[in-house]
PDB file of C-alpha atoms in Angstrom:
ATOM      1  CA  ASN A   1       0.128   0.236   0.013  1.00 66.00           C
ATOM      2  CA  LYS A   2       3.319   2.098  -0.591  1.00 82.00           C
ATOM      3  CA  PRO A   3       4.534   4.245  -3.423  1.00 92.00           C
ATOM      4  CA  ILE A   4       7.905   2.178  -4.786  1.00 95.00           C
ATOM      5  CA  VAL A   5       9.947   5.184  -5.009  1.00 97.00           C
ATOM      6  CA  LEU A   6      13.391   4.589  -7.473  1.00 98.00           C
ATOM      7  CA  GLN A   7      16.810   5.493  -5.704  1.00 98.00           C
ATOM      8  CA  THR A   8      18.192   4.315  -9.035  1.00 98.00           C
ATOM      9  CA  ASP A   9      17.509   3.927 -12.459  1.00 98.00           C
ATOM     10  CA  TYR A  10      16.023   0.713 -13.206  1.00 97.00           C
ATOM     11  CA  ASN A  11      16.050  -2.149 -15.951  1.00 97.00           C
ATOM     12  CA  CYS A  12      12.966  -4.232 -14.755  1.00 94.00           C
ATOM     13  CA  MET A  13      13.663  -7.377 -16.698  1.00 92.00           C
ATOM     14  CA  ILE A  14      10.551  -9.152 -16.302  1.00 90.00           C
ATOM     15  CA  ASP A  15       8.864  -9.511 -19.732  1.00 89.00           C
ATOM     16  CA  THR A  16       5.038  -8.403 -18.314  1.00 89.00           C
ATOM     17  CA  ILE A  17       4.684  -6.923 -14.548  1.00 87.00           C
ATOM     18  CA  ASN A  18       1.611  -7.598 -13.740  1.00 81.00           C
ATOM     19  CA  PHE A  19      -0.069  -6.688 -10.419  1.00 84.00           C
ATOM     20  CA  THR A  20      -2.946  -6.688  -8.893  1.00 84.00           C
ATOM     21  CA  GLY A  21      -5.540  -3.562  -6.452  1.00 89.00           C
ATOM     22  CA  ASP A  22      -3.499  -0.373  -6.996  1.00 93.00           C
ATOM     23  CA  LEU A  23       0.274   0.739  -7.737  1.00 94.00           C
ATOM     24  CA  GLU A  24       2.218   3.605  -7.676  1.00 96.00           C
ATOM     25  CA  ILE A  25       5.682   4.110  -9.117  1.00 97.00           C
ATOM     26  CA  ASP A  26       6.961   7.452  -7.845  1.00 98.00           C
ATOM     27  CA  LEU A  27      10.038   7.869 -10.355  1.00 98.00           C
ATOM     28  CA  ASN A  28      12.124  10.005  -8.422  1.00 98.00           C
ATOM     29  CA  ARG A  29      13.566  11.410 -11.619  1.00 98.00           C
ATOM     30  CA  TYR A  30      15.636   8.443 -12.686  1.00 98.00           C
ATOM     31  CA  THR A  31      14.852   6.200 -15.426  1.00 98.00           C
ATOM     32  CA  LEU A  32      12.508   2.632 -15.718  1.00 98.00           C
ATOM     33  CA  ALA A  33      12.618   1.058 -18.291  1.00 97.00           C
ATOM     34  CA  VAL A  34      10.125  -2.185 -19.017  1.00 96.00           C
ATOM     35  CA  LYS A  35       8.781  -3.894 -21.886  1.00 93.00           C
ATOM     36  CA  LEU A  36       5.339  -4.578 -20.627  1.00 93.00           C
ATOM     37  CA  ILE A  37       2.950  -3.201 -17.825  1.00 93.00           C
ATOM     38  CA  VAL A  38      -0.259  -5.035 -18.443  1.00 92.00           C
ATOM     39  CA  LEU A  39      -3.498  -4.178 -16.268  1.00 93.00           C
ATOM     40  CA  SER A  40      -5.982  -6.788 -16.700  1.00 89.00           C
ATOM     41  CA  GLY A  41      -8.704  -5.696 -15.024  1.00 85.00           C
ATOM     42  CA  GLU A  42      -9.521  -3.295 -12.167  1.00 90.00           C
ATOM     43  CA  GLU A  43      -6.022  -2.135 -11.287  1.00 94.00           C
ATOM     44  CA  SER A  44      -5.307   1.075 -11.305  1.00 96.00           C
ATOM     45  CA  ILE A  45      -0.775   2.018 -12.188  1.00 96.00           C
ATOM     46  CA  THR A  46       0.063   6.138 -10.971  1.00 97.00           C
ATOM     47  CA  ILE A  47       3.607   6.480 -12.467  1.00 98.00           C
ATOM     48  CA  SER A  48       5.373  10.256 -11.910  1.00 98.00           C
ATOM     49  CA  ASN A  49       8.395  12.555 -11.550  1.00 98.00           C
ATOM     50  CA  GLY A  50      10.640  10.760 -14.083  1.00 98.00           C
ATOM     51  CA  SER A  51      11.657   8.805 -17.056  1.00 98.00           C
ATOM     52  CA  LEU A  52       9.764   5.380 -18.438  1.00 98.00           C
ATOM     53  CA  LEU A  53      11.206   3.302 -21.631  1.00 97.00           C
ATOM     54  CA  GLY A  54       9.035   1.304 -23.377  1.00 95.00           C
ATOM     55  CA  LYS A  55      11.426  -1.712 -24.112  1.00 91.00           C
ATOM     56  CA  TYR A  56       9.226  -4.066 -25.959  1.00 77.00           C
ATOM     57  CA  VAL A  57       9.616  -3.893 -29.699  1.00 69.00           C
ATOM     58  CA  ASP A  58       8.740  -7.407 -31.158  1.00 77.00           C
ATOM     59  CA  ASN A  59       5.416  -4.929 -32.510  1.00 74.00           C
ATOM     60  CA  ILE A  60       4.748  -1.028 -33.120  1.00 68.00           C
ATOM     61  CA  LEU A  61       1.158  -1.911 -32.061  1.00 71.00           C
ATOM     62  CA  HIS A  62       1.544  -3.909 -28.946  1.00 84.00           C
ATOM     63  CA  SER A  63       1.187  -1.701 -26.221  1.00 91.00           C
ATOM     64  CA  THR A  64       4.206  -1.145 -23.384  1.00 94.00           C
ATOM     65  CA  ILE A  65       1.573  -0.054 -21.035  1.00 95.00           C
ATOM     66  CA  THR A  66      -2.193  -1.538 -21.514  1.00 92.00           C
ATOM     67  CA  ALA A  67      -5.455  -0.984 -19.568  1.00 92.00           C
ATOM     68  CA  ARG A  68      -8.424  -4.176 -19.656  1.00 89.00           C
ATOM     69  CA  GLU A  69     -11.398  -3.400 -19.126  1.00 90.00           C
ATOM     70  CA  ASN A  70     -12.017  -0.926 -15.644  1.00 93.00           C
ATOM     71  CA  ALA A  71      -8.880  -0.327 -15.393  1.00 95.00           C
ATOM     72  CA  SER A  72      -6.250   3.478 -14.776  1.00 96.00           C
ATOM     73  CA  ILE A  73      -3.297   4.264 -16.270  1.00 97.00           C
ATOM     74  CA  THR A  74      -2.059   7.516 -14.988  1.00 98.00           C
ATOM     75  CA  LEU A  75       1.155   9.555 -16.571  1.00 98.00           C
ATOM     76  CA  ASP A  76       2.018  12.407 -14.099  1.00 98.00           C
ATOM     77  CA  ASP A  77       5.204  14.240 -15.144  1.00 98.00           C
ATOM     78  CA  VAL A  78       7.188  11.585 -17.182  1.00 98.00           C
ATOM     79  CA  ASP A  79       9.137  11.691 -19.900  1.00 98.00           C
ATOM     80  CA  TYR A  80       8.529   8.106 -22.087  1.00 98.00           C
ATOM     81  CA  TYR A  81      10.131   6.952 -24.784  1.00 96.00           C
ATOM     82  CA  THR A  82       8.683   3.493 -26.579  1.00 94.00           C
ATOM     83  CA  GLU A  83       9.368   1.837 -29.490  1.00 88.00           C
ATOM     84  CA  ALA A  84       6.444   0.596 -29.228  1.00 90.00           C
ATOM     85  CA  THR A  85       1.896   1.820 -28.901  1.00 92.00           C
ATOM     86  CA  GLY A  86       2.569   4.349 -25.398  1.00 95.00           C
ATOM     87  CA  ALA A  87      -0.371   2.873 -23.696  1.00 96.00           C
ATOM     88  CA  ILE A  88      -3.788   1.408 -24.978  1.00 94.00           C
ATOM     89  CA  ALA A  89      -6.955   1.566 -23.473  1.00 93.00           C
ATOM     90  CA  TYR A  90     -10.069  -1.264 -23.538  1.00 90.00           C
ATOM     91  CA  ASP A  91     -13.662  -1.168 -22.049  1.00 89.00           C
ATOM     92  CA  ASN A  92     -14.547   1.412 -18.988  1.00 92.00           C
ATOM     93  CA  SER A  93     -10.610   1.622 -19.391  1.00 94.00           C
ATOM     94  CA  SER A  94      -8.569   5.363 -18.672  1.00 96.00           C
ATOM     95  CA  ILE A  95      -5.295   7.462 -19.747  1.00 97.00           C
ATOM     96  CA  THR A  96      -4.731  10.255 -18.416  1.00 98.00           C
ATOM     97  CA  VAL A  97      -1.759  12.354 -18.750  1.00 98.00           C
ATOM     98  CA  ARG A  98      -0.756  15.430 -17.450  1.00 98.00           C
ATOM     99  CA  ASN A  99       1.412  18.085 -15.536  1.00 98.00           C
ATOM    100  CA  GLY A 100       4.327  18.463 -18.450  1.00 97.00           C
ATOM    101  CA  THR A 101       4.157  14.894 -19.327  1.00 97.00           C
ATOM    102  CA  VAL A 102       5.884  13.850 -22.835  1.00 97.00           C
ATOM    103  CA  ILE A 103       5.511  10.760 -24.771  1.00 98.00           C
ATOM    104  CA  HIS A 104       7.435   9.587 -27.338  1.00 96.00           C
ATOM    105  CA  ALA A 105       5.782   6.671 -29.271  1.00 94.00           C
ATOM    106  CA  VAL A 106       7.293   3.810 -32.379  1.00 89.00           C
ATOM    107  CA  GLY A 107       3.000   3.251 -32.815  1.00 86.00           C
ATOM    108  CA  PHE A 108       0.590   5.117 -31.682  1.00 93.00           C
ATOM    109  CA  GLY A 109       1.355   7.309 -29.371  1.00 96.00           C
ATOM    110  CA  LEU A 110      -1.771   6.412 -27.579  1.00 97.00           C
ATOM    111  CA  GLY A 111      -4.850   4.486 -28.264  1.00 93.00           C
ATOM    112  CA  THR A 112      -8.600   2.419 -27.539  1.00 92.00           C
ATOM    113  CA  ASN A 113      -9.275  -0.591 -28.980  1.00 83.00           C
ATOM    114  CA  ALA A 114     -12.334  -1.531 -31.442  1.00 81.00           C
ATOM    115  CA  GLY A 115     -11.322  -4.980 -30.935  1.00 73.00           C
ATOM    116  CA  ASP A 116     -14.865  -5.781 -28.336  1.00 66.00           C
ATOM    117  CA  PRO A 117     -18.322  -4.862 -28.939  1.00 66.00           C
ATOM    118  CA  LEU A 118     -19.424  -4.291 -25.078  1.00 64.00           C
ATOM    119  CA  GLY A 119     -19.237  -1.775 -22.541  1.00 63.00           C
ATOM    120  CA  TYR A 120     -16.651   0.671 -23.865  1.00 82.00           C
ATOM    121  CA  ASP A 121     -16.680   3.822 -21.498  1.00 91.00           C
ATOM    122  CA  VAL A 122     -13.361   4.859 -22.675  1.00 94.00           C
ATOM    123  CA  LYS A 123     -12.087   7.968 -21.214  1.00 96.00           C
ATOM    124  CA  VAL A 124      -8.688   9.468 -22.330  1.00 97.00           C
ATOM    125  CA  THR A 125      -7.559  13.152 -20.563  1.00 98.00           C
ATOM    126  CA  VAL A 126      -3.862  14.857 -21.886  1.00 98.00           C
ATOM    127  CA  THR A 127      -3.703  18.130 -19.772  1.00 98.00           C
ATOM    128  CA  ASP A 128      -0.220  20.562 -20.012  1.00 98.00           C
ATOM    129  CA  SER A 129       1.729  17.542 -21.878  1.00 98.00           C
ATOM    130  CA  ALA A 130       2.871  16.291 -25.406  1.00 98.00           C
ATOM    131  CA  VAL A 131       2.513  13.217 -27.440  1.00 98.00           C
ATOM    132  CA  TYR A 132       4.212  12.853 -30.457  1.00 97.00           C
ATOM    133  CA  ALA A 133       4.318   9.476 -32.742  1.00 94.00           C
ATOM    134  CA  ASP A 134       8.121   9.909 -33.990  1.00 88.00           C
ATOM    135  CA  PRO A 135       8.850   9.805 -37.715  1.00 85.00           C
ATOM    136  CA  ASP A 136       9.050   6.227 -38.365  1.00 82.00           C
ATOM    137  CA  PRO A 137       7.177   5.826 -42.487  1.00 82.00           C
ATOM    138  CA  THR A 138       6.727   1.777 -42.023  1.00 81.00           C
ATOM    139  CA  THR A 139       4.945   2.958 -38.087  1.00 83.00           C
ATOM    140  CA  ALA A 140       1.141   3.718 -36.891  1.00 84.00           C
ATOM    141  CA  GLY A 141       2.453   7.625 -37.408  1.00 90.00           C
ATOM    142  CA  THR A 142      -0.405   8.676 -35.085  1.00 94.00           C
ATOM    143  CA  ALA A 143      -0.496  10.588 -31.716  1.00 97.00           C
ATOM    144  CA  ILE A 144      -3.705   9.668 -30.655  1.00 97.00           C
ATOM    145  CA  LEU A 145      -6.417   6.943 -31.898  1.00 95.00           C
ATOM    146  CA  PHE A 146     -10.109   7.102 -30.373  1.00 95.00           C
ATOM    147  CA  ASN A 147     -12.340   4.974 -31.975  1.00 92.00           C
ATOM    148  CA  VAL A 148     -14.830   3.545 -29.441  1.00 92.00           C
ATOM    149  CA  PRO A 149     -17.329   5.438 -27.724  1.00 92.00           C
ATOM    150  CA  GLY A 150     -16.093   7.564 -24.545  1.00 94.00           C
ATOM    151  CA  LEU A 151     -14.668  10.359 -24.351  1.00 97.00           C
ATOM    152  CA  LEU A 152     -10.916  12.247 -25.141  1.00 98.00           C
ATOM    153  CA  THR A 153     -10.940  15.226 -23.722  1.00 98.00           C
ATOM    154  CA  ILE A 154      -6.986  17.382 -24.877  1.00 98.00           C
ATOM    155  CA  THR A 155      -6.411  20.762 -23.075  1.00 98.00           C
ATOM    156  CA  ASP A 156      -3.359  22.837 -23.237  1.00 98.00           C
ATOM    157  CA  SER A 157      -1.439  20.197 -25.161  1.00 98.00           C
ATOM    158  CA  THR A 158       0.636  19.572 -27.870  1.00 98.00           C
ATOM    159  CA  ILE A 159      -0.034  16.720 -29.725  1.00 98.00           C
ATOM    160  CA  HIS A 160       2.627  15.525 -33.356  1.00 97.00           C
ATOM    161  CA  GLY A 161       1.201  12.956 -35.395  1.00 95.00           C
ATOM    162  CA  TYR A 162       3.854  11.729 -38.766  1.00 93.00           C
ATOM    163  CA  TYR A 163       0.762  10.853 -40.225  1.00 93.00           C
ATOM    164  CA  GLN A 164      -1.646  12.079 -38.451  1.00 95.00           C
ATOM    165  CA  GLY A 165      -1.464  13.988 -34.964  1.00 96.00           C
ATOM    166  CA  VAL A 166      -5.604  12.579 -34.000  1.00 97.00           C
ATOM    167  CA  ILE A 167      -8.265   9.978 -35.443  1.00 96.00           C
ATOM    168  CA  VAL A 168     -11.553   9.584 -34.031  1.00 95.00           C
ATOM    169  CA  ARG A 169     -13.870   7.482 -34.837  1.00 91.00           C
ATOM    170  CA  GLY A 170     -15.978   7.363 -31.871  1.00 86.00           C
ATOM    171  CA  GLY A 171     -16.823   9.156 -29.334  1.00 90.00           C
ATOM    172  CA  ASN A 172     -16.835  12.526 -28.451  1.00 95.00           C
ATOM    173  CA  ALA A 173     -13.695  14.398 -28.326  1.00 97.00           C
ATOM    174  CA  ILE A 174     -13.112  17.926 -26.560  1.00 98.00           C
ATOM    175  CA  ILE A 175     -10.016  19.587 -27.706  1.00 98.00           C
ATOM    176  CA  THR A 176      -9.006  22.920 -26.240  1.00 98.00           C
ATOM    177  CA  GLY A 177      -6.171  25.155 -26.234  1.00 98.00           C
ATOM    178  CA  SER A 178      -4.084  23.366 -27.826  1.00 98.00           C
ATOM    179  CA  THR A 179      -1.880  22.480 -31.007  1.00 98.00           C
ATOM    180  CA  ILE A 180      -2.361  19.404 -33.502  1.00 97.00           C
ATOM    181  CA  ASN A 181      -0.060  18.958 -36.332  1.00 94.00           C
ATOM    182  CA  ASN A 182       1.949  15.940 -38.809  1.00 85.00           C
TER     183      ASN A 182
END
């Protein structure tokens, strides 16, 4: 029930971090390198105050951080780099990116999954942050993909895609005070 606080840079050797309940990781201005973090349902994770490096590169469309049903991901003041998709939310889940977080992803920066017709209600919120789909002509090239019923909110942020900045194919989007380009 206490946050994990890094005391040095840490290269996690576990292929997939699975856990139950709520997990808080204070990077304490250090770098955490991970392959995959999977919230299988009902969990929440908050990662704050440092750098996160996604090491999974087998498929750019797979996500370094995945929130399955009824789970939540929060990135708070994190510099996050991954050679895959940054984070993806499934049914009734949420992604919150805030307080100067910068995401650089080769796949989608943030995304949703339209593969299950039940219980969407996904929420993706980006506030005072930046999401980049890094330039690679062989990848998705989209900073944010929102393709399910739910709510995408972008406020006072920079969204930069290689092919597309933001794709909204489902749900509602509220975008204010932000720059979106590709």
